[in-house]
PDB file of C-alpha atoms and ligand atoms in Angstrom:
ATOM      1  CA  MET J   1     -31.536  19.995   5.677  1.00 53.00           C
ATOM      2  CA  ILE J   2     -30.414  23.138   5.516  1.00 52.00           C
ATOM      3  CA  ALA J   3     -32.278  25.224   8.060  1.00 55.00           C
ATOM      4  CA  ALA J   4     -30.709  22.090  10.387  1.00 53.00           C
ATOM      5  CA  ALA J   5     -27.453  22.692   9.397  1.00 52.00           C
ATOM      6  CA  ALA J   6     -27.694  26.257   9.995  1.00 53.00           C
ATOM      7  CA  ALA J   7     -29.081  25.336  13.197  1.00 54.00           C
ATOM      8  CA  ALA J   8     -26.475  23.604  14.064  1.00 54.00           C
ATOM      9  CA  VAL J   9     -23.309  26.307  12.939  1.00 53.00           C
ATOM     10  CA  ALA J  10     -25.351  28.749  15.650  1.00 52.00           C
ATOM     11  CA  ILE J  11     -25.451  26.558  18.545  1.00 53.00           C
ATOM     12  CA  ALA J  12     -20.858  25.949  17.267  1.00 56.00           C
ATOM     13  CA  SER J  13     -20.237  29.998  17.252  1.00 89.00           C
ATOM     14  CA  CYS J  14     -22.158  31.045  20.841  1.00 95.00           C
ATOM     15  CA  ASN J  15     -19.527  31.628  23.243  1.00 97.00           C
ATOM     16  CA  ARG J  16     -19.379  30.058  26.300  1.00 98.00           C
ATOM     17  CA  ILE J  17     -20.390  31.355  29.776  1.00 98.00           C
ATOM     18  CA  VAL J  18     -19.708  29.032  32.984  1.00 98.00           C
ATOM     19  CA  ILE J  19     -21.079  30.661  35.621  1.00 98.00           C
ATOM     20  CA  ASP J  20     -20.105  29.480  39.254  1.00 98.00           C
ATOM     21  CA  PRO J  21     -22.584  30.495  42.161  1.00 98.00           C
ATOM     22  CA  GLY J  22     -20.038  30.174  45.034  1.00 98.00           C
ATOM     23  CA  HIS J  23     -20.282  27.771  47.812  1.00 98.00           C
ATOM     24  CA  ASP J  24     -22.911  25.123  48.237  1.00 98.00           C
ATOM     25  CA  ALA J  25     -25.514  23.716  51.401  1.00 96.00           C
ATOM     26  CA  ARG J  26     -22.135  22.622  53.576  1.00 97.00           C
ATOM     27  CA  ALA J  27     -18.876  23.850  53.913  1.00 97.00           C
ATOM     28  CA  ASN J  28     -15.801  20.651  52.552  1.00 97.00           C
ATOM     29  CA  LEU J  29     -12.933  21.123  54.994  1.00 97.00           C
ATOM     30  CA  ALA J  30     -10.819  18.675  53.187  1.00 97.00           C
ATOM     31  CA  THR J  31      -8.002  20.444  51.391  1.00 98.00           C
ATOM     32  CA  GLU J  32      -6.600  20.837  47.926  1.00 98.00           C
ATOM     33  CA  PRO J  33      -3.623  22.026  46.567  1.00 98.00           C
ATOM     34  CA  ILE J  34      -3.523  25.874  46.033  1.00 97.00           C
ATOM     35  CA  GLY J  35      -2.313  26.197  42.456  1.00 97.00           C
ATOM     36  CA  PRO J  36      -1.598  23.130  39.517  1.00 97.00           C
ATOM     37  CA  GLY J  37       1.854  21.231  41.455  1.00 95.00           C
ATOM     38  CA  SER J  38       1.769  23.375  44.451  1.00 96.00           C
ATOM     39  CA  ARG J  39       2.638  21.976  48.082  1.00 96.00           C
ATOM     40  CA  THR J  40       0.265  24.622  49.184  1.00 97.00           C
ATOM     41  CA  ARG J  41      -3.047  22.997  49.929  1.00 97.00           C
ATOM     42  CA  LYS J  42      -6.114  25.098  50.871  1.00 96.00           C
ATOM     43  CA  ILE J  43      -9.660  23.828  52.491  1.00 97.00           C
ATOM     44  CA  LYS J  44     -11.718  23.431  50.021  1.00 97.00           C
ATOM     45  CA  ASP J  45     -14.667  25.599  51.167  1.00 97.00           C
ATOM     46  CA  GLY J  46     -15.021  26.796  54.249  1.00 95.00           C
ATOM     47  CA  GLY J  47     -19.068  27.414  53.587  1.00 95.00           C
ATOM     48  CA  GLY J  48     -19.011  31.054  53.311  1.00 97.00           C
ATOM     49  CA  THR J  49     -20.761  34.257  55.500  1.00 98.00           C
ATOM     50  CA  ARG J  50     -24.482  34.585  56.032  1.00 98.00           C
ATOM     51  CA  GLY J  51     -26.940  37.826  56.579  1.00 98.00           C
ATOM     52  CA  VAL J  52     -26.131  38.924  59.346  1.00 98.00           C
ATOM     53  CA  VAL J  53     -30.519  40.207  59.300  1.00 98.00           C
ATOM     54  CA  THR J  54     -31.843  37.344  57.489  1.00 98.00           C
ATOM     55  CA  GLY J  55     -29.636  34.627  58.742  1.00 98.00           C
ATOM     56  CA  THR J  56     -29.690  33.574  54.353  1.00 98.00           C
ATOM     57  CA  PRO J  57     -26.394  31.371  53.652  1.00 98.00           C
ATOM     58  CA  GLU J  58     -24.393  33.708  51.049  1.00 98.00           C
ATOM     59  CA  SER J  59     -24.775  29.755  48.945  1.00 98.00           C
ATOM     60  CA  VAL J  60     -28.387  30.483  48.504  1.00 98.00           C
ATOM     61  CA  VAL J  61     -28.426  34.565  47.698  1.00 98.00           C
ATOM     62  CA  ASN J  62     -25.559  33.053  45.005  1.00 98.00           C
ATOM     63  CA  LEU J  63     -27.298  30.923  43.870  1.00 98.00           C
ATOM     64  CA  LYS J  64     -30.053  33.625  43.027  1.00 98.00           C
ATOM     65  CA  VAL J  65     -28.051  35.674  41.340  1.00 98.00           C
ATOM     66  CA  SER J  66     -26.854  32.871  38.699  1.00 98.00           C
ATOM     67  CA  LEU J  67     -29.981  31.889  37.886  1.00 98.00           C
ATOM     68  CA  ARG J  68     -31.039  35.375  36.909  1.00 98.00           C
ATOM     69  CA  VAL J  69     -27.439  35.505  35.382  1.00 98.00           C
ATOM     70  CA  ARG J  70     -28.498  32.407  33.336  1.00 98.00           C
ATOM     71  CA  ARG J  71     -31.695  33.239  32.293  1.00 98.00           C
ATOM     72  CA  LEU J  72     -30.477  37.114  30.332  1.00 98.00           C
ATOM     73  CA  LEU J  73     -27.649  35.402  29.087  1.00 98.00           C
ATOM     74  CA  VAL J  74     -29.031  32.478  27.809  1.00 98.00           C
ATOM     75  CA  ARG J  75     -31.756  35.329  25.936  1.00 97.00           C
ATOM     76  CA  ASP J  76     -28.655  37.101  24.411  1.00 97.00           C
ATOM     77  CA  GLY J  77     -27.275  34.055  22.432  1.00 97.00           C
ATOM     78  CA  TYR J  78     -24.965  32.973  25.029  1.00 98.00           C
ATOM     79  CA  CYS J  79     -23.818  29.338  26.151  1.00 97.00           C
ATOM     80  CA  VAL J  80     -24.086  29.020  29.897  1.00 98.00           C
ATOM     81  CA  THR J  81     -22.934  26.477  32.373  1.00 98.00           C
ATOM     82  CA  MET J  82     -23.693  26.221  35.770  1.00 98.00           C
ATOM     83  CA  THR J  83     -20.978  25.061  38.287  1.00 98.00           C
ATOM     84  CA  ARG J  84     -24.250  24.120  40.079  1.00 98.00           C
ATOM     85  CA  THR J  85     -27.663  24.698  39.801  1.00 97.00           C
ATOM     86  CA  ARG J  86     -28.757  23.479  43.095  1.00 97.00           C
ATOM     87  CA  GLU J  87     -28.054  23.710  46.816  1.00 95.00           C
ATOM     88  CA  THR J  88     -27.599  20.207  46.231  1.00 86.00           C
ATOM     89  CA  GLY J  89     -24.564  19.242  49.437  1.00 93.00           C
ATOM     90  CA  VAL J  90     -21.553  19.424  50.512  1.00 97.00           C
ATOM     91  CA  SER J  91     -19.681  22.446  48.216  1.00 97.00           C
ATOM     92  CA  MET J  92     -17.363  20.476  45.639  1.00 97.00           C
ATOM     93  CA  GLY J  93     -14.484  22.824  46.279  1.00 96.00           C
ATOM     94  CA  ASN J  94     -12.540  24.829  44.190  1.00 98.00           C
ATOM     95  CA  VAL J  95     -10.148  23.228  41.891  1.00 98.00           C
ATOM     96  CA  ALA J  96     -13.207  21.746  40.664  1.00 98.00           C
ATOM     97  CA  ARG J  97     -15.085  24.625  39.787  1.00 98.00           C
ATOM     98  CA  ALA J  98     -12.104  25.310  37.544  1.00 98.00           C
ATOM     99  CA  ARG J  99     -11.974  22.296  35.816  1.00 98.00           C
ATOM    100  CA  ILE J 100     -15.770  22.908  34.789  1.00 98.00           C
ATOM    101  CA  ALA J 101     -14.852  26.076  33.466  1.00 98.00           C
ATOM    102  CA  ASN J 102     -10.904  24.215  31.746  1.00 98.00           C
ATOM    103  CA  ARG J 103     -13.241  21.461  30.347  1.00 98.00           C
ATOM    104  CA  ALA J 104     -16.011  24.177  29.068  1.00 97.00           C
ATOM    105  CA  HIS J 105     -13.496  26.430  27.201  1.00 97.00           C
ATOM    106  CA  ALA J 106     -15.508  28.631  28.273  1.00 98.00           C
ATOM    107  CA  GLY J 107     -15.432  32.783  26.792  1.00 98.00           C
ATOM    108  CA  LEU J 108     -15.505  33.993  30.210  1.00 98.00           C
ATOM    109  CA  PHE J 109     -15.984  32.427  34.193  1.00 98.00           C
ATOM    110  CA  VAL J 110     -17.771  34.037  36.509  1.00 98.00           C
ATOM    111  CA  ARG J 111     -18.008  33.562  39.625  1.00 98.00           C
ATOM    112  CA  LEU J 112     -20.391  34.932  42.096  1.00 98.00           C
ATOM    113  CA  HIS J 113     -20.131  35.168  45.788  1.00 98.00           C
ATOM    114  CA  ALA J 114     -21.127  38.095  48.695  1.00 98.00           C
ATOM    115  CA  ASP J 115     -18.593  39.675  51.111  1.00 98.00           C
ATOM    116  CA  GLY J 116     -18.357  38.810  54.898  1.00 98.00           C
ATOM    117  CA  SER J 117     -16.361  41.447  57.098  1.00 98.00           C
ATOM    118  CA  THR J 118     -16.151  41.278  61.042  1.00 97.00           C
ATOM    119  CA  ASP J 119     -16.800  44.861  60.821  1.00 98.00           C
ATOM    120  CA  ARG J 120     -20.754  45.547  60.156  1.00 98.00           C
ATOM    121  CA  SER J 121     -20.279  49.048  58.794  1.00 98.00           C
ATOM    122  CA  ARG J 122     -18.232  47.504  55.773  1.00 98.00           C
ATOM    123  CA  HIS J 123     -20.395  47.624  52.312  1.00 98.00           C
ATOM    124  CA  GLY J 124     -19.807  47.604  48.325  1.00 98.00           C
ATOM    125  CA  THR J 125     -18.739  46.050  45.577  1.00 98.00           C
ATOM    126  CA  SER J 126     -16.096  44.216  43.915  1.00 98.00           C
ATOM    127  CA  VAL J 127     -15.194  41.949  41.447  1.00 98.00           C
ATOM    128  CA  LEU J 128     -11.607  40.009  42.480  1.00 98.00           C
ATOM    129  CA  TYR J 129      -9.505  38.749  39.232  1.00 98.00           C
ATOM    130  CA  PRO J 130      -5.270  36.281  39.801  1.00 98.00           C
ATOM    131  CA  ALA J 131      -2.234  38.207  40.713  1.00 97.00           C
ATOM    132  CA  PHE J 132       1.012  37.307  38.488  1.00 96.00           C
ATOM    133  CA  HIS J 133       2.123  33.946  38.976  1.00 96.00           C
ATOM    134  CA  ARG J 134       4.209  31.665  36.218  1.00 94.00           C
ATOM    135  CA  GLY J 135       2.108  28.948  34.387  1.00 94.00           C
ATOM    136  CA  TRP J 136      -0.536  29.532  36.898  1.00 96.00           C
ATOM    137  CA  THR J 137      -2.312  33.040  36.174  1.00 96.00           C
ATOM    138  CA  ASP J 138      -0.051  34.778  33.231  1.00 96.00           C
ATOM    139  CA  ASP J 139      -1.396  33.265  30.168  1.00 96.00           C
ATOM    140  CA  VAL J 140      -5.497  34.212  31.287  1.00 98.00           C
ATOM    141  CA  LEU J 141      -4.151  38.003  33.831  1.00 97.00           C
ATOM    142  CA  PRO J 142      -4.440  40.085  31.156  1.00 98.00           C
ATOM    143  CA  ALA J 143      -8.144  39.392  29.775  1.00 98.00           C
ATOM    144  CA  SER J 144      -9.181  38.750  33.538  1.00 98.00           C
ATOM    145  CA  ARG J 145      -7.958  42.015  34.381  1.00 98.00           C
ATOM    146  CA  ILE J 146      -9.850  43.506  31.677  1.00 98.00           C
ATOM    147  CA  ALA J 147     -13.680  41.560  31.837  1.00 98.00           C
ATOM    148  CA  ALA J 148     -13.203  42.251  35.240  1.00 98.00           C
ATOM    149  CA  GLY J 149     -13.364  46.877  35.244  1.00 98.00           C
ATOM    150  CA  ARG J 150     -15.864  45.647  32.751  1.00 98.00           C
ATOM    151  CA  ILE J 151     -17.671  44.158  34.438  1.00 98.00           C
ATOM    152  CA  GLN J 152     -17.483  45.841  38.064  1.00 98.00           C
ATOM    153  CA  ARG J 153     -17.626  49.012  36.418  1.00 98.00           C
ATOM    154  CA  ARG J 154     -21.553  47.981  35.320  1.00 98.00           C
ATOM    155  CA  LEU J 155     -22.224  46.149  38.440  1.00 98.00           C
ATOM    156  CA  VAL J 156     -21.932  49.531  40.527  1.00 98.00           C
ATOM    157  CA  ARG J 157     -23.767  51.038  37.979  1.00 98.00           C
ATOM    158  CA  SER J 158     -26.605  48.998  38.378  1.00 98.00           C
ATOM    159  CA  LEU J 159     -26.482  48.569  41.991  1.00 98.00           C
ATOM    160  CA  HIS J 160     -25.617  52.204  42.525  1.00 98.00           C
ATOM    161  CA  SER J 161     -23.190  50.398  45.236  1.00 98.00           C
ATOM    162  CA  ARG J 162     -20.285  51.424  46.928  1.00 98.00           C
ATOM    163  CA  ASP J 163     -17.398  51.253  44.631  1.00 98.00           C
ATOM    164  CA  LEU J 164     -14.518  49.115  46.202  1.00 98.00           C
ATOM    165  CA  GLY J 165     -12.395  48.560  43.137  1.00 98.00           C
ATOM    166  CA  THR J 166     -11.090  45.508  41.307  1.00 98.00           C
ATOM    167  CA  VAL J 167      -8.642  43.734  43.259  1.00 98.00           C
ATOM    168  CA  ALA J 168      -6.071  41.007  42.183  1.00 98.00           C
ATOM    169  CA  ARG J 169      -5.443  38.359  44.021  1.00 98.00           C
ATOM    170  CA  SER J 170      -3.293  34.627  44.822  1.00 97.00           C
ATOM    171  CA  ASP J 171      -5.238  33.336  47.423  1.00 96.00           C
ATOM    172  CA  ILE J 172      -8.033  32.073  45.082  1.00 97.00           C
ATOM    173  CA  THR J 173      -7.720  28.159  44.257  1.00 97.00           C
ATOM    174  CA  GLY J 174     -10.800  28.578  41.558  1.00 98.00           C
ATOM    175  CA  PHE J 175      -8.403  31.621  40.460  1.00 98.00           C
ATOM    176  CA  ASN J 176      -4.770  29.375  40.278  1.00 98.00           C
ATOM    177  CA  TRP J 177      -6.068  26.847  38.765  1.00 98.00           C
ATOM    178  CA  SER J 178      -8.427  28.532  35.843  1.00 98.00           C
ATOM    179  CA  ASN J 179      -7.415  27.883  31.764  1.00 98.00           C
ATOM    180  CA  VAL J 180      -9.879  30.627  30.635  1.00 98.00           C
ATOM    181  CA  PRO J 181     -10.388  33.990  32.117  1.00 98.00           C
ATOM    182  CA  VAL J 182     -11.823  34.039  35.475  1.00 98.00           C
ATOM    183  CA  VAL J 183     -13.465  37.064  37.397  1.00 98.00           C
ATOM    184  CA  LEU J 184     -15.259  36.479  40.934  1.00 98.00           C
ATOM    185  CA  ALA J 185     -17.091  39.368  42.034  1.00 98.00           C
ATOM    186  CA  GLU J 186     -18.516  39.772  45.748  1.00 98.00           C
ATOM    187  CA  VAL J 187     -21.872  41.442  45.218  1.00 98.00           C
ATOM    188  CA  GLY J 188     -22.870  43.133  48.513  1.00 98.00           C
ATOM    189  CA  PHE J 189     -22.117  42.069  52.107  1.00 98.00           C
ATOM    190  CA  LEU J 190     -24.233  39.805  53.795  1.00 98.00           C
ATOM    191  CA  THR J 191     -22.783  41.287  57.127  1.00 98.00           C
ATOM    192  CA  ASN J 192     -23.576  44.808  56.647  1.00 98.00           C
ATOM    193  CA  PRO J 193     -27.612  44.978  57.597  1.00 98.00           C
ATOM    194  CA  ARG J 194     -29.048  46.806  54.760  1.00 98.00           C
ATOM    195  CA  GLU J 195     -27.105  44.809  52.520  1.00 98.00           C
ATOM    196  CA  ASP J 196     -27.829  41.877  54.105  1.00 98.00           C
ATOM    197  CA  ARG J 197     -31.364  43.168  53.261  1.00 98.00           C
ATOM    198  CA  LEU J 198     -31.289  44.737  49.175  1.00 98.00           C
ATOM    199  CA  LEU J 199     -28.704  40.886  48.131  1.00 98.00           C
ATOM    200  CA  ASN J 200     -32.013  39.018  49.921  1.00 98.00           C
ATOM    201  CA  SER J 201     -34.958  40.797  47.373  1.00 98.00           C
ATOM    202  CA  ALA J 202     -35.602  40.102  44.092  1.00 98.00           C
ATOM    203  CA  SER J 203     -35.645  43.429  42.344  1.00 98.00           C
ATOM    204  CA  TYR J 204     -31.848  44.413  44.020  1.00 98.00           C
ATOM    205  CA  GLN J 205     -30.528  40.311  42.597  1.00 98.00           C
ATOM    206  CA  GLN J 206     -32.086  41.670  39.528  1.00 98.00           C
ATOM    207  CA  ARG J 207     -30.136  44.549  38.925  1.00 98.00           C
ATOM    208  CA  ALA J 208     -27.251  42.435  40.056  1.00 98.00           C
ATOM    209  CA  ALA J 209     -27.728  40.320  37.579  1.00 98.00           C
ATOM    210  CA  ARG J 210     -28.543  43.203  35.112  1.00 98.00           C
ATOM    211  CA  GLY J 211     -25.033  44.651  36.290  1.00 98.00           C
ATOM    212  CA  LEU J 212     -23.006  41.791  36.090  1.00 98.00           C
ATOM    213  CA  GLU J 213     -24.824  41.353  32.458  1.00 98.00           C
ATOM    214  CA  ARG J 214     -23.870  44.073  31.254  1.00 98.00           C
ATOM    215  CA  GLY J 215     -20.500  43.501  32.739  1.00 98.00           C
ATOM    216  CA  ILE J 216     -20.235  39.959  30.284  1.00 98.00           C
ATOM    217  CA  ARG J 217     -21.021  41.196  26.916  1.00 98.00           C
ATOM    218  CA  ALA J 218     -18.381  44.419  26.959  1.00 98.00           C
ATOM    219  CA  PHE J 219     -15.914  41.566  27.273  1.00 98.00           C
ATOM    220  CA  VAL J 220     -17.217  38.630  24.993  1.00 98.00           C
ATOM    221  CA  ARG J 221     -19.852  38.678  22.739  1.00 96.00           C
ATOM    222  CA  PRO J 222     -22.441  36.409  22.628  1.00 97.00           C
ATOM    223  CA  ARG J 223     -21.663  34.763  19.649  1.00 93.00           C
ATOM    224  CA  GLY J 224     -18.284  34.666  17.528  1.00 83.00           C
TER     225      GLY J 224
HETATM  226 ZN1   ZN V   1     -18.016  33.461  49.286  1.00 87.44          ZN
END
C-alpha cells in the first residue's frame, strides 16, 4: 500500500511536456481567430512544406522527430502528451493544438516543424517564440524566450547546423492561444537538398531529438 501511494505521488509530481508534431496528412483550409477575441482569422493549417529531393511531407518528418523526443523524455521521467501520434488525416488546426497544451498544464509546449523556402540554398535551425501581445502572450513570453534560447543552443550543437537564432513571432495562432510557455523549433529546411536528405535519416532525426531533449531539460526538470 505504501509503495502504491509513493508511486502515485511520483506520477503526480512529474512535469508535463506537450509535443506537437506540426501539420498532418492533409491541410485544413478552414480559418480560426489568430488570438482569443481577434477578428483577424488565419487558415488552420496550410499543410507545411515537403522535401525537395525526397518528396517527404513535412508532417512525416515532424512526427518522426517528435516520437524520438517523446521516447527520450519518458526515459528522463517527464510526463509527455502528444497532440498526435499518427498521420491521422485533416490537421486539427492551431487553436486545438494550443488547447491540448493548456488543458495539460504543460511545463513547456514544444512544437516541431521543418522549414521551407523558395531559395533552395537556405538552410539551418531556428526556434520561434511568441512576440509580446498584451492579454495573449505577455504572461508566457519571458519563460518562452528563455526556453527558446536554451533549446536553440543545444539543437544547433547536436545537429552542427547553421544557427539562425531565436525569433519572436506575433503571427503564430498556436502561440497566441497558448497559456503555457511555448516554442516552435524549425529543425532544418526541407527545401534545401542536403538538409532534406539529413532530415529523412534516422541518425539526424535522433540528433535532433537529443538536442531538443537537452534543451527541454535545461529549461524544466523532469520532476518537481
Ligand atoms: Zn511547418
